[in-house]
Coordinates of C-alpha atoms and ligand atoms in Angstrom, one line a residue:
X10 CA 5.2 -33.0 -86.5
X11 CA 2.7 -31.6 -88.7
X12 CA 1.1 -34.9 -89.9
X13 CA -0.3 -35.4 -86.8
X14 CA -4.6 -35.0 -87.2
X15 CA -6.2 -32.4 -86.1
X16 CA -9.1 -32.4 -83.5
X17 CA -10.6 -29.0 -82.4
X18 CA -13.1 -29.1 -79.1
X19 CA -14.7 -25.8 -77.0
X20 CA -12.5 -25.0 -74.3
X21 CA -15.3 -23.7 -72.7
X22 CA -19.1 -24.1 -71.5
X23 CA -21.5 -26.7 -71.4
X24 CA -19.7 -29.3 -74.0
X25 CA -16.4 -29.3 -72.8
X26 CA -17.2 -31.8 -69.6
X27 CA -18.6 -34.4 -71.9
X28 CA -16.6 -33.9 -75.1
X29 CA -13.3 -34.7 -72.6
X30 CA -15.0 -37.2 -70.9
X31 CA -15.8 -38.9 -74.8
X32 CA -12.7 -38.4 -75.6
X33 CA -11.1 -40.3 -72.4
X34 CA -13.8 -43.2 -72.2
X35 CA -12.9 -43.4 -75.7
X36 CA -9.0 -44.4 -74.5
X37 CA -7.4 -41.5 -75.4
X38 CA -4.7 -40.5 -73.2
X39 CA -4.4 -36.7 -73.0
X40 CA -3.7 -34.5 -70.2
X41 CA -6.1 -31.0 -70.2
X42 CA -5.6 -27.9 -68.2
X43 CA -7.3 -25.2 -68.8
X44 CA -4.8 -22.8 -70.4
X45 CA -2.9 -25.1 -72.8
X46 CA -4.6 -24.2 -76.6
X47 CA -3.0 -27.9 -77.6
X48 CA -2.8 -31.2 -75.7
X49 CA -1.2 -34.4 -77.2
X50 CA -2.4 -37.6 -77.4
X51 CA 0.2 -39.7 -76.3
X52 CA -1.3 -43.4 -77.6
X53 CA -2.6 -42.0 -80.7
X54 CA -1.4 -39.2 -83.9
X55 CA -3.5 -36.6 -82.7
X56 CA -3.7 -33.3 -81.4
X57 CA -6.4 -32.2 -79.6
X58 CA -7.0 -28.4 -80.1
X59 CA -8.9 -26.3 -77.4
X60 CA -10.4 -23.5 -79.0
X61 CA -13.8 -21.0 -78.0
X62 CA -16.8 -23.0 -79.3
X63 CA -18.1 -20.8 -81.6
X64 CA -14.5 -21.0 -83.5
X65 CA -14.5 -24.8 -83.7
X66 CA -16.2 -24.6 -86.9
X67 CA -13.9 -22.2 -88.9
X68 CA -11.3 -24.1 -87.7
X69 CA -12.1 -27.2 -89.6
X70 CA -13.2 -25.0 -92.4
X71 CA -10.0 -23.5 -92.7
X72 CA -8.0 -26.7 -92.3
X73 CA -6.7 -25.8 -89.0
X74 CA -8.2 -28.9 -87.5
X75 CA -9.2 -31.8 -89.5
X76 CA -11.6 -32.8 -87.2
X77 CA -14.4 -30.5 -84.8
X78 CA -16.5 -31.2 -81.8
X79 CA -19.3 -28.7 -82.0
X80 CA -23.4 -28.1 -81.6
X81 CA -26.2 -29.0 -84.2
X82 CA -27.5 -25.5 -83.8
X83 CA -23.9 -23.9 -84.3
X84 CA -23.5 -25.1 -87.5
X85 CA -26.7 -24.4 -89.3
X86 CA -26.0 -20.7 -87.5
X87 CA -22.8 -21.2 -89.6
X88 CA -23.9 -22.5 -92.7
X89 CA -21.0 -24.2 -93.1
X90 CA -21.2 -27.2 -95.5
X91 CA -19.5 -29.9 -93.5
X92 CA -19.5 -33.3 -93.2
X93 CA -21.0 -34.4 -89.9
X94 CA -19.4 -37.8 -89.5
X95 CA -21.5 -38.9 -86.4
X96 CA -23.7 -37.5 -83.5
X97 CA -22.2 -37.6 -80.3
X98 CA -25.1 -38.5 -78.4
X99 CA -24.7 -35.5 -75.5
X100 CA -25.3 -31.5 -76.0
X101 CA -29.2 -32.2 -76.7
X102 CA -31.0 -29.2 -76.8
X103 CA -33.5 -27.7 -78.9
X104 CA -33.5 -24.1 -80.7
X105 CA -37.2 -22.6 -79.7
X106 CA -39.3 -19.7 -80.3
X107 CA -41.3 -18.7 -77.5
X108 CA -42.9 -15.3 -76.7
X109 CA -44.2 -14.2 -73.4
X110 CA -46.3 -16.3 -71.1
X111 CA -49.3 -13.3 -71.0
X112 CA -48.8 -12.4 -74.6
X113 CA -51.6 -13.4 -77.4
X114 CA -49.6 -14.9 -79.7
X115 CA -50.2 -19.1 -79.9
X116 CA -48.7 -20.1 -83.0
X117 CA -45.6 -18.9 -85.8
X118 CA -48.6 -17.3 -87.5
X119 CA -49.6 -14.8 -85.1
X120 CA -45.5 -13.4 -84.9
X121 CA -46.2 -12.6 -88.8
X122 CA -44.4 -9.1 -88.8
X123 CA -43.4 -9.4 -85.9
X124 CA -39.7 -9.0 -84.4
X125 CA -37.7 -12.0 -83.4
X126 CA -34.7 -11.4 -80.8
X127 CA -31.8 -14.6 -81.4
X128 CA -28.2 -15.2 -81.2
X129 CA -28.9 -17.8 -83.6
X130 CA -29.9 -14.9 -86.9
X131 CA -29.1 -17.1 -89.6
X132 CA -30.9 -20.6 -88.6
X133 CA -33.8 -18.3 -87.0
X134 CA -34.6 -16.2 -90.6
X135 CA -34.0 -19.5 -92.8
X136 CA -36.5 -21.3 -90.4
X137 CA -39.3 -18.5 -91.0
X138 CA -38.7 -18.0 -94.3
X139 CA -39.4 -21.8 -94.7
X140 CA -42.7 -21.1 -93.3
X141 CA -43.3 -18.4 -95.4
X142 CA -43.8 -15.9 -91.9
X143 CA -42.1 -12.8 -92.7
X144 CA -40.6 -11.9 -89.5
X145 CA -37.8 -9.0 -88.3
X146 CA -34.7 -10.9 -87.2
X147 CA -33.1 -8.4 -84.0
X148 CA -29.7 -10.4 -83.3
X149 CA -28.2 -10.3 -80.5
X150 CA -25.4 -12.4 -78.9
X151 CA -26.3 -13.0 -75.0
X152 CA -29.4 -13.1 -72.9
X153 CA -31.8 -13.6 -75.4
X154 CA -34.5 -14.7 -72.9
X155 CA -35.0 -11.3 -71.7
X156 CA -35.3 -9.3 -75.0
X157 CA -39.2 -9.2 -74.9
X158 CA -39.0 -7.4 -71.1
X159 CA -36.9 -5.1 -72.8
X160 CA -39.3 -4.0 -75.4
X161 CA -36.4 -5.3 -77.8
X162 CA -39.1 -8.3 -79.9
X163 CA -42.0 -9.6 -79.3
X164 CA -40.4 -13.0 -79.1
X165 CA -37.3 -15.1 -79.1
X166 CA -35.8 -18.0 -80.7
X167 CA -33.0 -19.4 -78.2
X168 CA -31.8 -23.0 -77.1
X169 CA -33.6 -24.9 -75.0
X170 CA -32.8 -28.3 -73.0
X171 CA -35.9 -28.5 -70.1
X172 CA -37.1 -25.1 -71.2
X173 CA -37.3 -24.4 -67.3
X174 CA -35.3 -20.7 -68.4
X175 CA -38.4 -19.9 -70.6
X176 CA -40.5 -20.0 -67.8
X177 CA -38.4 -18.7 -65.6
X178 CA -38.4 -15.8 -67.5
X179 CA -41.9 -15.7 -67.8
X180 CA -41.8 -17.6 -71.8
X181 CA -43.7 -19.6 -73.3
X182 CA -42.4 -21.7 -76.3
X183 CA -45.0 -21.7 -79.5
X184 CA -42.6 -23.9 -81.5
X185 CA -39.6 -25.7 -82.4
X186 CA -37.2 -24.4 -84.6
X187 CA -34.4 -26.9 -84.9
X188 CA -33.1 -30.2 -82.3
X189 CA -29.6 -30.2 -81.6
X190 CA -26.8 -32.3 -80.1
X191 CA -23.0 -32.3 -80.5
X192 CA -21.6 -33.6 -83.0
X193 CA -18.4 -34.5 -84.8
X194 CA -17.2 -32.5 -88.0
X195 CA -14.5 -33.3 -90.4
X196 CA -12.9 -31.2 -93.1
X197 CA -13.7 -32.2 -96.3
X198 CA -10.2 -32.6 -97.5
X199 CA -9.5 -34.2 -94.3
X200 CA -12.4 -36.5 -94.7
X201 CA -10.8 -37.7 -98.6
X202 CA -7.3 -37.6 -97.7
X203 CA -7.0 -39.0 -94.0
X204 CA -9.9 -41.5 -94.0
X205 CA -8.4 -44.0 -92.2
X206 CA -7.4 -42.3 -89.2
X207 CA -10.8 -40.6 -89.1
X208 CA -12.3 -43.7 -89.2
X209 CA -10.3 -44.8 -86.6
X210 CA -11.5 -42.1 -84.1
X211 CA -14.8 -42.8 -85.5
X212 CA -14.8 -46.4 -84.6
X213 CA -13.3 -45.2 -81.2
X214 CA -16.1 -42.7 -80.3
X215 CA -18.5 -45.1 -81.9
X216 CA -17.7 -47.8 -79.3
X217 CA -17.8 -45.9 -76.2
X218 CA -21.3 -43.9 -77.5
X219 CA -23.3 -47.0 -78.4
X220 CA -22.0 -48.9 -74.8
X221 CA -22.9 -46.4 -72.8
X222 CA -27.0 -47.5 -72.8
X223 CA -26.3 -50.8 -72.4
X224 CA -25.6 -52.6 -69.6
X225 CA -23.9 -56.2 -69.1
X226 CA -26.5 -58.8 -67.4
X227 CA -25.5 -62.2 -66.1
X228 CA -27.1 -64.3 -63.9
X229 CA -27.6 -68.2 -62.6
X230 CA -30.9 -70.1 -63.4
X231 CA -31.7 -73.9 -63.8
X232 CA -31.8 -74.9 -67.0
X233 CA -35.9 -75.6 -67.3
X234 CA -36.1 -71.8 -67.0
X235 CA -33.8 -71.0 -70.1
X236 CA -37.2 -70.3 -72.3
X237 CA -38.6 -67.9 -69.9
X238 CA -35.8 -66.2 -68.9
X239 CA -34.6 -66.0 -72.7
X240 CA -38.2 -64.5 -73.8
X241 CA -37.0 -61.5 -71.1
X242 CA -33.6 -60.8 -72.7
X243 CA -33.0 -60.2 -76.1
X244 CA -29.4 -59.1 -75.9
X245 CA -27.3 -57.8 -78.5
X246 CA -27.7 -61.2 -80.7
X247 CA -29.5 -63.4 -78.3
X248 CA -28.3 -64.3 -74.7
X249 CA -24.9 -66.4 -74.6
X250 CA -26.2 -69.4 -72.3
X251 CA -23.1 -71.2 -70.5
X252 CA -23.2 -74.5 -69.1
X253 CA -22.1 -74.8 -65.8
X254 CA -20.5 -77.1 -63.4
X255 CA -23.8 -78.1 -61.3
X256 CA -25.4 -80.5 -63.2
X257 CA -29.1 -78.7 -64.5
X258 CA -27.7 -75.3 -64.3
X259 CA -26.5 -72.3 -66.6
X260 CA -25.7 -68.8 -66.4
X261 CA -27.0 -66.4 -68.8
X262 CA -25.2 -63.5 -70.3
X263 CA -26.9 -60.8 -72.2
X264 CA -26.9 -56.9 -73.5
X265 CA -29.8 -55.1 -72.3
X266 CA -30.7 -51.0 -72.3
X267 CA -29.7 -49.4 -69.1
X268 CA -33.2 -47.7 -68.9
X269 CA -34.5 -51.1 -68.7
X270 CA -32.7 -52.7 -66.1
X271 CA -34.6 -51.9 -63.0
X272 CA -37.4 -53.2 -64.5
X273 CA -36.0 -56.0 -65.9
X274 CA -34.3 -57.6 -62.4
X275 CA -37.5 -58.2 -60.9
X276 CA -39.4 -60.3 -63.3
X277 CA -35.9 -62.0 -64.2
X278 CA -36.0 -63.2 -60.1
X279 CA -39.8 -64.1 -60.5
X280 CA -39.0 -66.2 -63.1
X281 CA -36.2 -68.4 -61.5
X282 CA -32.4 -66.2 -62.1
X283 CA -30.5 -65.5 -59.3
X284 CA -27.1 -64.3 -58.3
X285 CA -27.4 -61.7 -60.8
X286 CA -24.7 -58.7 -61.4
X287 CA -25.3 -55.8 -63.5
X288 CA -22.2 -54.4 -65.2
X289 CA -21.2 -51.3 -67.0
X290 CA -19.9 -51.9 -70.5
X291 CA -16.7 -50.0 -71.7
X292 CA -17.3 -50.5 -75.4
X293 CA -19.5 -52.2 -78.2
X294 CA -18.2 -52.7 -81.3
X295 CA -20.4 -54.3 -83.6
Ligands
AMP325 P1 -22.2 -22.9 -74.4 O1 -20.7 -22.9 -74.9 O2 -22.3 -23.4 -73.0 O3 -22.8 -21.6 -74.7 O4 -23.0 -24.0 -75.3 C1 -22.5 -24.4 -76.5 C2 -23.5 -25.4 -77.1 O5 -23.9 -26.3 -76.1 C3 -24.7 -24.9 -77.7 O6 -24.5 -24.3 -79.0 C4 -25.5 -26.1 -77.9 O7 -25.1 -26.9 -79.0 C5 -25.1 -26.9 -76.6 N1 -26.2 -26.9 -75.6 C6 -26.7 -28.0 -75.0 N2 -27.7 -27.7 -74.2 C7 -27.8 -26.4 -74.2 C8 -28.7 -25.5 -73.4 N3 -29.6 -26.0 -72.6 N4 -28.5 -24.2 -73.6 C9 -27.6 -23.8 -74.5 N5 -26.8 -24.6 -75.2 C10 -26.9 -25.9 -75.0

């Protein structure tokens, strides 16, 4: 059927694990191997195309795919003018120039002249030219990081998540060019014509993403401790607080950030909760 939409994801590198993993959470029920080009969504009208990363753009450009997992950073590289209809909240990494660790350059200033190795050309020139440092743009598509050792620039702009490569390879970063994370594109025409499907898969993603910091708290307490043990959970709008069959006593449910969890359970025994679980959440919808 050629109705069904569209949706192009790398087939391989670092955002395939999570996009898949979105894309299941998210209920869709796909089977992937690694040499099909096109998996079908058997509870939902979509196709789920498996292309090269760097081709997920065109391919929502072009129409091919009406939807597109793909990087921050690729499409400023691209230039493409599409609509990003939400971060995906995985992918984060950050485009940097750094120069060597022994060199004397300290700040964008000093590279005035300069050369600049990249496989990111386009975002790297349209960054300096913003801050009017004339610089030589040397692109080239792989190992960026050892360019300068090469006598190829004097410094590089490439991605960077911990930046434990740069210093690795003896790098130092001076500044950041652009933050990146994956996120979801749609074809324009796609984005008029089929907006309620895309909302769909937009409300689908949407749920899993904004679940996946939280976590599901529920505990018992006596009653005379609701105030203090309400002052320590804010929850999504306020803790539900359920009566229970012990006269005097209630059990608290509540929403709280996974990060804050482990702090949390201590001062939520100290003041007067017990039997209390901690449970994922599958999906928020607000
Ligand atoms: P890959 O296909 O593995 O070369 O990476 C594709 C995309 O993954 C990049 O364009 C970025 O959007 C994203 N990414 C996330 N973290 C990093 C990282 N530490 N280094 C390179 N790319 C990253």
């Amino acid at each position: 059927m050629t109705d069904r939409l569209r949706l192009a994801v790398p087939n391989k590198g670092r955002l395939v694990e999570p996009t898949l993993a979105l894309l299941h959470d998210a209920g869709l029920v796909f089977e992937s191997t690694d040499r099909s080009l096109v998996a079908r969504v058997r509870n939902f009208d979509l196709d789920i195309l498996f292309v090269r990363t760097n081709d997920v753009i065109e391919f929502v450009r072009d129409a091919v795919a009406d939807l597109g997992v793909t990087g921050i950073d690729l499409l400023c590289e691209s230039g493409a003018d599409l609509p990003q209809v939400r971060l995906l909240g995985y992918g984060q990494c950050r485009l940097a120039a750094a120069v060597p660790a022994d060199s004397p350059y300290q700040s964008l200033q000093d590279l005035s002249g300069l050369r600049v190795a990249t496989a990111h050309p386009n975002a790297t020139r349209s960054f300096f030219a913003a801050q009017s440092v004339p610089i030589e743009v040397i692109p080239i598509s792989g190992a960026v990081e050892v360019a300068p050792r090469l006598g190829l620039a004097e410094a590089i702009v490439d991605l960077v998540s911990s930046g434990s490569t740069l210093i690795m390879n003896g790098l130092r970063p001076i500044a950041d060019v652009l933050a990146s994370e994956a996120v979801l594109v749609a074809n324009p025409d796609a984005r008029d014509t089929r907006s309620v499907e895309l909302k769909a898969i937009e409300t689908m993603l949407s749920a899993v993403i904004a679940a996946r910091d939280k976590k599901y708290l529920m505990m018992n307490a006596l009653a005379s401790k609701l105030a203090e043990l309400e002052a320590l959970l804010p929850g999504l709008s306020g803790p539900s607080v359920i009566p229970l069959a012990h006269e005097g006593m209630i059990a608290i449910h509540s929403v709280v950030e996974a990060d804050a969890v482990w702090g949390l359970l201590p001062r939520l025994k100290a003041a007067g909760a017990s039997g209390i679980l901690v449970l994922p959440i599958e999906k928020i919808v607000p």
